[in-house]
Amino acid sequence: MRTLFIADLHLSENHRHISDAFFAFLEKEAANAETLYILGDMFEVWIGDDEHTPLMDEVAQKLTAYAKKNNTKIFYIHGNRDFMIGKRYAQQSSMTLLPEHTEIDLYGTKTLIMHGDTLCLFDKNYQRMRKVIHNPVMQFIFNCLPLKLRKRIGWKIRTASQSKKVYKNTNMMGVTEEEVHRLMTLHQVQRLIHGHTHQAFVHDFTVNDKAGQRFDVGDWYNNLSFVDANPDSINLVVLPIDYYQQ
């Protein structure tokens, strides 16, 4: 009995080493997992299920083969880069889509899982933009645009997002602890697992007058990282990106 959590792979044709690391991870580390949770931003950008690239199709094929071979359930929570992934691609990849804030029973411990972008309230510009792009009406209008135009828009958003990171300080990009406490209190949990910040770390604190933990899964740029849970323990694992290819 084993459950794994990953996030922020940001797969793209320009970073083949991350894709290779992911496929090796599925084959060698995750083969005995009963459940795999992907907490958003598996892809660098996603403009619609009607776009088909060799990488997107390869990822779908690898995930489906992995799920069938190992009888593993795969769940997905949208990230800020790939929130447009729809039911078509999820089905193609053997993934089940989950709400942005989801409670799970993790071997007897009620746990809240999410991508994590809603925790970063100091980044007010992003939070305002998030409300707009997550509006169902806006998403419908965007999906009605020609694929070529959506690609251009997606590229501009991606470029702008990367440029702004240079000017944002750590506090703005980081998690707002007040929001962590608010959500954990609202959901009545002592454990939170999320991605988005790219800062792999386990935070211990007090919430609801009890010991609490927040697992920040981390990204897959220079290292690969994942949360590994079983009935007896839960750990954050960080390894070199090529660890399973050595």
XYZ file of N, CA and C in Angstrom:
738
model
N 0.849 -1.189 0.000
C 0.000 0.000 0.000
C 0.883 1.236 0.000
N 0.763 2.015 -1.095
C 1.653 3.158 -1.274
C 0.985 4.193 -2.163
N 1.085 5.468 -1.776
C 0.507 6.557 -2.552
C 1.573 7.612 -2.781
N 1.666 8.094 -4.020
C 2.680 9.078 -4.389
C 2.027 10.372 -4.863
N 2.712 11.487 -4.587
C 2.244 12.810 -4.999
C 3.384 13.522 -5.733
N 3.096 14.055 -6.910
C 4.083 14.835 -7.658
C 3.408 16.108 -8.169
N 4.212 17.087 -8.571
C 3.675 18.345 -9.105
C 4.771 19.083 -9.860
N 4.352 20.026 -10.682
C 5.261 20.999 -11.302
C 6.391 20.369 -12.109
N 6.021 19.438 -12.985
C 7.012 18.899 -13.916
C 7.274 19.878 -15.057
N 6.263 20.640 -15.444
C 6.372 21.628 -16.520
C 6.970 21.007 -17.783
N 6.400 19.895 -18.200
C 6.897 19.189 -19.374
C 6.776 20.045 -20.628
N 7.813 20.014 -21.439
C 7.788 20.719 -22.726
C 8.795 20.069 -23.652
N 8.643 20.330 -24.943
C 9.572 19.765 -25.926
C 10.984 20.292 -25.721
N 11.139 21.438 -25.062
C 12.460 22.051 -24.866
C 13.220 21.463 -23.679
N 12.550 20.632 -22.873
C 13.208 20.055 -21.698
C 12.973 18.544 -21.674
N 13.545 17.875 -22.650
C 13.328 16.442 -22.809
C 13.839 15.664 -21.602
N 14.840 16.164 -20.911
C 15.398 15.428 -19.772
C 14.368 15.258 -18.656
N 13.425 16.215 -18.547
C 12.395 16.091 -17.515
C 11.386 15.015 -17.919
N 11.015 14.981 -19.185
C 10.103 13.941 -19.663
C 10.705 12.561 -19.462
N 11.980 12.410 -19.812
C 12.647 11.121 -19.636
C 12.704 10.735 -18.160
N 12.947 11.722 -17.294
C 12.982 11.452 -15.855
C 11.608 11.002 -15.359
N 10.558 11.637 -15.869
C 9.192 11.277 -15.474
C 8.848 9.856 -15.895
N 9.174 9.497 -17.122
C 8.870 8.156 -17.605
C 9.660 7.099 -16.831
N 10.904 7.403 -16.498
C 11.707 6.472 -15.701
C 11.151 6.349 -14.290
N 10.668 7.459 -13.745
C 10.036 7.449 -12.420
C 8.814 6.540 -12.408
N 7.974 6.630 -13.428
C 6.790 5.773 -13.510
C 7.180 4.307 -13.552
N 8.223 4.009 -14.297
C 8.624 2.612 -14.485
C 9.325 2.028 -13.266
N 10.186 2.814 -12.619
C 11.046 2.246 -11.587
C 10.636 2.581 -10.154
N 10.052 3.757 -9.920
C 9.692 4.148 -8.554
C 8.210 3.933 -8.269
N 7.377 4.287 -9.232
C 5.932 4.297 -8.982
C 5.234 2.993 -9.356
N 6.006 1.984 -9.741
C 5.397 0.744 -10.225
C 4.552 0.038 -9.163
N 4.903 0.204 -7.888
C 4.159 -0.483 -6.831
C 3.206 0.438 -6.076
N 2.901 1.594 -6.659
C 1.978 2.529 -6.013
C 0.545 2.180 -6.393
N -0.343 2.218 -5.419
C -1.754 1.981 -5.713
C -2.420 3.235 -6.250
N -1.870 4.413 -5.891
C -2.444 5.676 -6.334
C -1.331 6.688 -6.617
N -1.502 7.432 -7.705
C -0.593 8.527 -8.044
C -1.414 9.802 -8.193
N -1.075 10.811 -7.402
C -1.722 12.115 -7.497
C -0.755 13.084 -8.185
N -1.223 13.732 -9.246
C -0.445 14.759 -9.935
C -1.102 16.090 -9.598
N -0.394 16.934 -8.845
C -0.987 18.150 -8.292
C -0.719 19.382 -9.162
N -0.934 19.233 -10.451
C -0.909 20.380 -11.346
C 0.409 20.683 -12.018
N 0.309 21.454 -13.095
C 1.451 21.898 -13.899
C 2.308 20.736 -14.372
N 1.646 19.680 -14.827
C 2.400 18.599 -15.466
C 3.025 19.115 -16.763
N 2.312 20.024 -17.431
C 2.820 20.629 -18.663
C 3.157 22.104 -18.440
N 4.069 22.599 -19.232
C 4.468 24.004 -19.156
C 3.325 24.924 -19.565
N 2.566 24.501 -20.559
C 1.414 25.290 -20.996
C 0.417 24.355 -21.644
N -0.870 24.682 -21.525
C -1.923 23.861 -22.121
C -2.995 24.797 -22.657
N -3.299 24.683 -23.938
C -4.250 25.607 -24.547
C -5.542 24.917 -24.964
N -5.654 23.616 -24.760
C -6.878 22.919 -25.114
C -6.626 21.474 -25.481
N -7.623 20.637 -25.251
C -7.492 19.214 -25.546
C -7.426 18.929 -27.041
N -7.761 19.915 -27.860
C -7.731 19.691 -29.307
C -6.338 19.892 -29.887
N -5.408 20.353 -29.084
C -4.026 20.443 -29.556
C -3.353 19.086 -29.372
N -2.609 18.672 -30.378
C -1.904 17.394 -30.283
C -0.442 17.609 -30.673
N 0.433 17.329 -29.737
C 1.861 17.350 -30.012
C 2.411 15.961 -29.698
N 3.546 15.601 -30.254
C 4.124 14.287 -29.944
C 4.317 14.067 -28.446
N 4.719 15.135 -27.715
C 4.939 14.987 -26.277
C 3.626 14.728 -25.537
N 2.585 15.480 -25.856
C 1.293 15.281 -25.199
C 0.777 13.866 -25.414
N 0.884 13.384 -26.643
C 0.422 12.032 -26.945
C 1.296 10.981 -26.267
N 2.597 11.243 -26.188
C 3.502 10.297 -25.535
C 3.207 10.204 -24.040
N 2.975 11.357 -23.404
C 2.651 11.360 -21.980
C 1.361 10.585 -21.731
N 0.358 10.813 -22.554
C -0.912 10.100 -22.405
C -0.709 8.591 -22.547
N 0.090 8.205 -23.532
C 0.339 6.780 -23.752
C 1.093 6.161 -22.586
N 2.088 6.868 -22.071
C 2.886 6.353 -20.953
C 2.040 6.224 -19.687
N 1.196 7.209 -19.413
C 0.355 7.165 -18.221
C -0.670 6.039 -18.316
N -1.276 5.859 -19.474
C -2.256 4.795 -19.653
C -1.614 3.427 -19.514
N -0.452 3.263 -20.124
C 0.255 1.989 -20.014
C 0.656 1.711 -18.578
N 1.103 2.752 -17.889
C 1.494 2.620 -16.480
C 0.303 2.231 -15.609
N -0.826 2.896 -15.804
C -2.016 2.614 -15.007
C -2.504 1.188 -15.218
N -2.516 0.738 -16.464
C -3.006 -0.607 -16.773
C -2.047 -1.690 -16.272
N -0.779 -1.476 -16.470
C 0.209 -2.484 -16.084
C 0.251 -2.691 -14.583
N 0.144 -1.603 -13.824
C 0.306 -1.676 -12.368
C -1.009 -1.578 -11.603
N -2.113 -1.453 -12.345
C -3.429 -1.302 -11.719
C -3.430 -0.114 -10.753
N -2.831 0.979 -11.204
C -2.693 2.192 -10.390
C -3.735 3.227 -10.792
N -4.335 3.869 -9.819
C -5.272 4.953 -10.071
C -4.493 6.268 -10.150
N -4.808 7.070 -11.161
C -4.137 8.359 -11.341
C -5.170 9.476 -11.201
N -4.889 10.425 -10.307
C -5.775 11.573 -10.100
C -5.024 12.859 -10.437
N -5.762 13.831 -10.961
C -5.127 15.077 -11.395
C -5.872 16.296 -10.869
N -5.105 17.244 -10.319
C -5.629 18.556 -9.938
C -4.962 19.594 -10.841
N -5.752 20.456 -11.441
C -5.209 21.436 -12.379
C -4.216 22.383 -11.708
N -3.203 22.774 -12.490
C -2.260 23.789 -12.044
C -2.569 25.123 -12.687
N -1.725 26.102 -12.466
C -1.942 27.413 -13.069
C -1.499 27.459 -14.521
N -0.683 26.499 -14.963
C -0.237 26.462 -16.346
C -1.114 25.563 -17.223
N -1.746 24.561 -16.637
C -2.494 23.594 -17.447
C -3.934 23.424 -16.945
N -4.526 24.534 -16.497
C -5.883 24.462 -15.954
C -6.927 24.183 -17.032
N -6.514 24.207 -18.315
C -7.447 23.929 -19.400
C -7.487 22.456 -19.792
N -6.704 21.608 -19.123
C -6.806 20.174 -19.399
C -8.238 19.724 -19.133
N -8.827 19.076 -20.114
C -10.227 18.696 -20.010
C -10.435 17.199 -19.909
N -11.692 16.814 -19.956
C -12.053 15.407 -19.788
C -11.502 14.533 -20.911
N -11.375 15.106 -22.116
C -10.893 14.324 -23.248
C -9.456 13.847 -23.011
N -8.585 14.786 -22.627
C -7.191 14.383 -22.405
C -7.058 13.549 -21.133
N -7.860 13.855 -20.126
C -7.817 13.061 -18.903
C -8.165 11.610 -19.202
N -9.181 11.403 -20.019
C -9.557 10.037 -20.383
C -8.470 9.375 -21.214
N -7.886 10.129 -22.127
C -6.803 9.605 -22.952
C -5.610 9.174 -22.094
N -5.420 9.853 -20.962
C -4.273 9.591 -20.083
C -4.629 8.716 -18.889
N -5.855 8.232 -18.826
C -6.316 7.391 -17.710
C -6.263 8.129 -16.377
N -6.531 9.448 -16.427
C -6.530 10.257 -15.211
C -7.958 10.645 -14.834
N -8.197 10.781 -13.536
C -9.456 11.301 -13.029
C -9.219 12.718 -12.525
N -9.986 13.678 -13.035
C -9.830 15.064 -12.629
C -10.502 15.300 -11.282
N -9.848 16.086 -10.426
C -10.360 16.389 -9.092
C -10.580 17.887 -8.934
N -11.449 18.302 -7.998
C -11.612 19.734 -7.703
C -10.315 20.342 -7.197
N -10.202 21.681 -7.291
C -8.945 22.341 -6.938
C -8.571 22.172 -5.474
N -9.532 22.021 -4.595
C -9.283 21.693 -3.187
C -9.995 20.382 -2.893
N -9.235 19.336 -2.646
C -9.820 18.003 -2.484
C -9.374 17.375 -1.176
N -10.322 16.839 -0.431
C -10.024 16.089 0.792
C -9.929 14.601 0.446
N -8.891 13.944 0.951
C -8.743 12.505 0.746
C -8.475 11.832 2.092
N -8.758 10.557 2.143
C -8.417 9.741 3.304
C -7.105 9.033 2.982
N -6.019 9.527 3.560
C -4.695 8.983 3.275
C -4.304 8.026 4.393
N -4.699 6.773 4.234
C -4.407 5.721 5.208
C -4.851 6.108 6.619
N -6.077 6.624 6.687
C -6.655 6.945 7.984
C -6.482 8.380 8.428
N -5.698 9.172 7.671
C -5.501 10.586 8.004
C -6.163 11.462 6.951
N -7.123 12.256 7.377
C -7.784 13.176 6.462
C -6.773 14.218 5.989
N -6.637 14.345 4.677
C -5.594 15.185 4.085
C -6.188 16.067 3.004
N -5.769 17.323 2.992
C -6.196 18.263 1.956
C -5.104 18.359 0.903
N -5.482 18.212 -0.368
C -4.506 18.318 -1.459
C -4.967 19.387 -2.441
N -4.014 20.068 -3.063
C -4.303 21.139 -4.019
C -3.045 21.447 -4.819
N -3.212 22.294 -5.861
C -2.022 22.729 -6.586
C -1.210 23.681 -5.718
N -1.870 24.679 -5.141
C -1.182 25.578 -4.226
C -1.171 27.030 -4.631
N -1.598 27.347 -5.861
C -1.552 28.745 -6.276
C -2.543 29.608 -5.500
N -3.618 29.007 -4.989
C -4.590 29.785 -4.216
C -4.073 30.141 -2.828
N -2.915 29.602 -2.447
C -2.320 29.906 -1.145
C -1.451 31.158 -1.189
N -1.102 31.613 -2.378
C -0.145 32.715 -2.523
C -0.884 34.045 -2.695
N -1.485 34.533 -1.627
C -2.368 35.697 -1.700
C -1.621 37.018 -1.846
N -0.326 37.050 -1.504
C 0.427 38.294 -1.659
C 0.623 38.653 -3.132
N 0.544 37.652 -4.009
C 0.673 37.908 -5.440
C -0.696 38.350 -5.972
N -1.054 39.580 -5.670
C -2.405 40.077 -5.948
C -2.698 40.143 -7.444
N -1.694 40.485 -8.251
C -1.925 40.557 -9.694
C -2.316 39.186 -10.245
N -1.593 38.161 -9.789
C -1.926 36.817 -10.258
C -3.309 36.394 -9.789
N -3.649 36.684 -8.535
C -4.955 36.274 -8.014
C -6.095 36.958 -8.777
N -5.897 38.212 -9.168
C -6.916 38.882 -9.973
C -7.048 38.219 -11.341
N -5.896 37.910 -11.958
C -5.925 37.263 -13.256
C -6.547 35.872 -13.155
N -6.273 35.183 -12.050
C -6.797 33.828 -11.870
C -8.322 33.823 -11.876
N -8.925 34.812 -11.234
C -10.382 34.886 -11.195
C -10.960 35.021 -12.595
N -10.244 35.748 -13.450
C -10.723 35.954 -14.822
C -10.583 34.683 -15.648
N -9.392 34.082 -15.632
C -9.152 32.944 -16.523
C -9.831 31.665 -16.048
N -10.235 31.620 -14.791
C -10.954 30.449 -14.296
C -12.469 30.621 -14.399
N -12.901 31.748 -14.904
C -14.326 31.963 -15.127
C -14.788 31.038 -16.262
N -15.813 30.210 -16.040
C -16.277 29.267 -17.076
C -16.641 29.945 -18.390
N -17.206 31.155 -18.316
C -17.568 31.878 -19.536
C -16.319 32.241 -20.329
N -15.291 32.732 -19.630
C -14.041 33.085 -20.306
C -13.375 31.854 -20.910
N -13.423 30.744 -20.209
C -12.831 29.514 -20.731
C -13.576 29.036 -21.976
N -14.903 29.170 -21.959
C -15.697 28.785 -23.133
C -15.321 29.642 -24.332
N -15.210 30.957 -24.114
C -14.844 31.868 -25.201
C -13.448 31.531 -25.726
N -12.509 31.266 -24.809
C -11.139 30.937 -25.216
C -11.117 29.671 -26.067
N -11.883 28.668 -25.666
C -11.906 27.405 -26.402
C -12.536 27.547 -27.777
N -13.336 28.596 -27.973
C -13.959 28.832 -29.271
C -13.006 29.510 -30.262
N -11.899 30.043 -29.762
C -10.933 30.699 -30.633
C -10.190 29.655 -31.462
N -9.716 30.037 -32.650
C -8.920 29.117 -33.463
C -7.669 28.655 -32.711
N -7.274 27.417 -32.952
C -6.130 26.839 -32.253
C -4.868 27.684 -32.433
N -4.641 28.195 -33.631
C -3.448 28.995 -33.900
C -3.415 30.234 -33.026
N -4.569 30.890 -32.847
C -4.634 32.088 -32.016
C -4.432 31.729 -30.551
N -5.006 30.611 -30.106
C -4.832 30.188 -28.719
C -3.367 29.887 -28.416
N -2.653 29.346 -29.380
C -1.228 29.084 -29.203
C -0.461 30.380 -28.979
N -0.781 31.397 -29.766
C -0.101 32.688 -29.623
C -0.396 33.305 -28.261
N -1.662 33.230 -27.823
C -2.036 33.779 -26.518
C -1.344 33.022 -25.398
N -1.353 31.688 -25.502
C -0.702 30.861 -24.485
C 0.782 31.159 -24.374
N 1.437 31.369 -25.519
C 2.868 31.675 -25.510
C 3.133 33.026 -24.853
N 2.280 34.024 -25.132
C 2.461 35.350 -24.536
C 2.264 35.309 -23.022
N 1.253 34.555 -22.567
C 1.010 34.431 -21.129
C 2.184 33.750 -20.450
N 2.692 32.714 -21.083
C 3.840 31.979 -20.531
C 5.064 32.876 -20.435
N 5.347 33.633 -21.494
C 6.510 34.519 -21.503
C 6.383 35.607 -20.449
N 5.180 36.183 -20.316
C 4.952 37.234 -19.325
C 5.114 36.687 -17.913
N 4.627 35.487 -17.687
C 4.727 34.879 -16.364
C 6.180 34.636 -15.979
N 6.982 34.151 -16.926
C 8.396 33.898 -16.644
C 9.152 35.192 -16.385
N 8.808 36.268 -17.123
C 9.492 37.549 -16.940
C 9.188 38.145 -15.576
N 7.942 38.045 -15.130
C 7.548 38.638 -13.857
C 8.212 37.962 -12.672
N 8.582 36.678 -12.825
C 9.213 35.966 -11.724
C 10.508 36.632 -11.288
N 11.182 37.278 -12.233
C 12.450 37.930 -11.926
C 12.244 39.046 -10.910
N 11.091 39.705 -10.966
C 10.847 40.878 -10.135
C 10.071 40.571 -8.859
N 9.601 39.358 -8.732
C 8.808 39.012 -7.551
C 9.715 38.503 -6.442
N 9.502 39.000 -5.231
C 10.319 38.531 -4.125
C 9.764 37.221 -3.584
N 10.515 36.622 -2.662
C 10.147 35.315 -2.121
C 8.813 35.361 -1.397
N 8.548 36.422 -0.656
C 7.290 36.517 0.072
C 6.084 36.527 -0.865
N 6.215 37.225 -1.986
C 5.108 37.310 -2.916
C 4.847 35.964 -3.580
N 5.910 35.242 -3.917
C 5.775 33.957 -4.587
C 5.449 32.838 -3.612
N 5.674 33.078 -2.321
C 5.488 32.036 -1.327
C 4.073 31.937 -0.810
N 3.882 30.997 0.074
C 2.572 30.700 0.640
C 2.230 31.690 1.747
N 0.971 32.103 1.814
C 0.469 32.933 2.892
C 0.013 32.026 4.026
N 0.716 32.089 5.142
C 0.424 31.160 6.236
C -1.001 31.323 6.763
N -1.513 32.553 6.753
C -2.892 32.763 7.214
C -3.887 31.977 6.362
N -3.620 31.908 5.050
C -4.515 31.169 4.167
C -4.387 29.660 4.391
N -3.175 29.211 4.699
C -2.973 27.799 5.045
C -3.827 27.430 6.254
N -3.746 28.235 7.292
C -4.514 27.968 8.514
C -6.019 28.051 8.241
N -6.416 29.016 7.433
C -7.843 29.176 7.140
C -8.397 27.933 6.436
N -7.686 27.475 5.413
C -8.172 26.329 4.645
C -8.124 25.037 5.460
N -7.052 24.865 6.225
C -6.952 23.649 7.025
C -8.016 23.622 8.120
N -8.335 24.794 8.649
C -9.411 24.881 9.639
C -10.766 24.627 8.983
N -10.958 25.218 7.815
C -12.206 25.036 7.089
C -12.461 23.566 6.772
N -11.399 22.871 6.337
C -11.535 21.461 5.960
C -11.292 20.515 7.131
N -10.937 21.084 8.280
C -10.690 20.288 9.484
C -9.663 19.183 9.231
N -8.478 19.603 8.775
C -7.381 18.678 8.510
C -6.129 19.142 9.236
N -5.238 18.210 9.485
C -3.939 18.521 10.089
C -2.799 18.354 9.086
N -3.162 17.948 7.850
C -2.124 17.731 6.839
C -2.560 18.330 5.513
N -1.617 19.030 4.867
C -1.848 19.653 3.562
C -0.692 19.274 2.643
N -1.027 18.861 1.426
C -0.014 18.526 0.415
C -0.301 19.366 -0.827
N 0.716 20.088 -1.333
C 0.508 20.964 -2.486
C 1.802 21.149 -3.260
N 1.682 21.812 -4.404
C 2.832 22.175 -5.223
C 2.879 23.678 -5.425
N 3.206 24.095 -6.649
C 3.181 25.470 -7.144
C 4.398 26.318 -6.782
N 4.867 26.288 -5.546
C 5.929 27.213 -5.145
C 7.311 26.755 -5.589
N 7.448 25.488 -5.983
C 8.725 24.914 -6.425
C 9.747 24.841 -5.284
N 9.291 24.841 -4.066
C 10.182 24.814 -2.902
C 9.895 23.559 -2.079
N 10.597 22.481 -2.380
C 10.363 21.217 -1.689
C 10.723 21.350 -0.206
N 9.720 21.158 0.645
C 9.972 21.323 2.076
C 8.786 20.767 2.863
N 9.071 20.337 4.095
C 8.018 19.905 5.015
C 7.939 20.921 6.147
N 6.793 21.539 6.303
C 6.585 22.564 7.332
C 5.788 21.967 8.485
N 6.320 22.107 9.691
C 5.629 21.652 10.902
C 5.139 22.868 11.681
N 3.898 22.832 12.124
C 3.317 23.962 12.832
C 2.092 23.486 13.608
N 1.438 24.410 14.256
C 0.221 24.096 15.013
C -0.983 24.698 14.309
N -2.012 23.879 14.116
C -3.255 24.340 13.519
C -4.398 23.599 14.186
N -5.465 24.305 14.462
C -6.600 23.710 15.186
C -6.164 23.156 16.544
N -5.156 23.823 17.139
C -4.622 23.438 18.450
C -3.994 22.054 18.453
N -3.566 21.612 17.275
C -2.903 20.308 17.160
C -1.712 20.442 16.222
N -0.833 19.448 16.259
C 0.321 19.444 15.359
C -0.157 19.280 13.917
N 0.356 20.135 13.038
C -0.006 20.067 11.634
C 1.227 19.997 10.752
N 1.033 19.549 9.518
C 2.133 19.465 8.560
C 1.676 19.936 7.189
N 2.587 20.637 6.511
C 2.349 21.059 5.131
C 3.497 20.558 4.271
N 3.179 19.717 3.311
C 4.176 19.164 2.406
C 4.152 19.957 1.101
N 5.237 20.660 0.812
C 5.410 21.372 -0.450
C 6.191 20.437 -1.368
N 5.530 19.938 -2.413
C 6.093 18.823 -3.186
C 7.378 19.182 -3.921
N 7.474 20.412 -4.427
C 8.679 20.778 -5.181
C 8.526 20.539 -6.670
N 9.493 21.055 -7.468
C 9.413 20.941 -8.932
C 10.402 19.899 -9.448
N 10.456 19.800 -10.776
C 11.313 18.795 -11.426
C 12.304 19.472 -12.376
N 12.852 20.599 -11.995
C 13.805 21.279 -12.859
C 15.211 20.684 -12.721
N 15.825 20.865 -11.571
C 17.171 20.339 -11.345
C 17.148 19.022 -10.579
N 16.120 18.842 -9.756
C 15.912 17.595 -9.025
C 14.504 17.109 -9.292
N 14.246 15.855 -8.965
C 12.869 15.373 -8.964
C 12.464 15.194 -7.514
N 11.186 15.421 -7.219
C 10.727 15.316 -5.841
C 9.314 14.762 -5.823
N 8.998 14.067 -4.735
C 7.662 13.513 -4.579
C 7.404 13.222 -3.109
N 6.128 13.179 -2.755
C 5.728 12.762 -1.420
C 5.337 11.291 -1.493
N 5.910 10.498 -0.603
C 5.723 9.049 -0.582
C 5.005 8.670 0.711
N 3.780 8.165 0.577
C 2.969 7.839 1.756
C 2.578 6.374 1.762
N 2.595 5.785 2.965
C 2.101 4.431 3.174
C 1.403 4.404 4.526
N 0.810 3.290 4.935
C 0.071 3.275 6.202
C 0.903 3.630 7.432
N 2.235 3.521 7.332
C 3.084 3.738 8.507
C 3.825 5.069 8.499
N 3.990 5.698 7.342
C 4.796 6.921 7.297
C 4.467 7.743 6.060
N 4.940 8.987 6.077
C 4.841 9.872 4.922
C 6.115 10.697 4.865
N 6.736 10.762 3.671
C 8.032 11.424 3.538
C 8.109 12.216 2.241
N 8.873 13.299 2.282
C 9.208 14.052 1.084
C 10.555 13.559 0.587
N 10.605 13.156 -0.679
C 11.825 12.600 -1.271
C 12.320 13.538 -2.363
N 13.596 13.914 -2.308
C 14.220 14.759 -3.330
C 15.458 14.035 -3.853
N 15.525 13.861 -5.183
C 16.615 13.116 -5.799
C 17.114 13.855 -7.045
N 18.326 13.561 -7.503
C 18.803 14.155 -8.760
C 17.838 13.809 -9.902
N 17.693 14.713 -10.838
C 16.714 14.554 -11.905
C 16.951 13.294 -12.716
N 18.195 12.840 -12.824
C 18.491 11.638 -13.624
C 18.653 10.390 -12.761
N 18.152 10.426 -11.537
C 18.363 9.330 -10.581
C 17.925 7.979 -11.119
N 16.788 7.907 -11.762
C 16.252 6.614 -12.231
C 16.773 6.227 -13.613
N 17.668 7.038 -14.143
C 18.250 6.744 -15.457
C 19.723 6.382 -15.365
N 20.243 6.343 -14.139
C 21.668 6.043 -13.942
C 21.913 4.539 -14.001
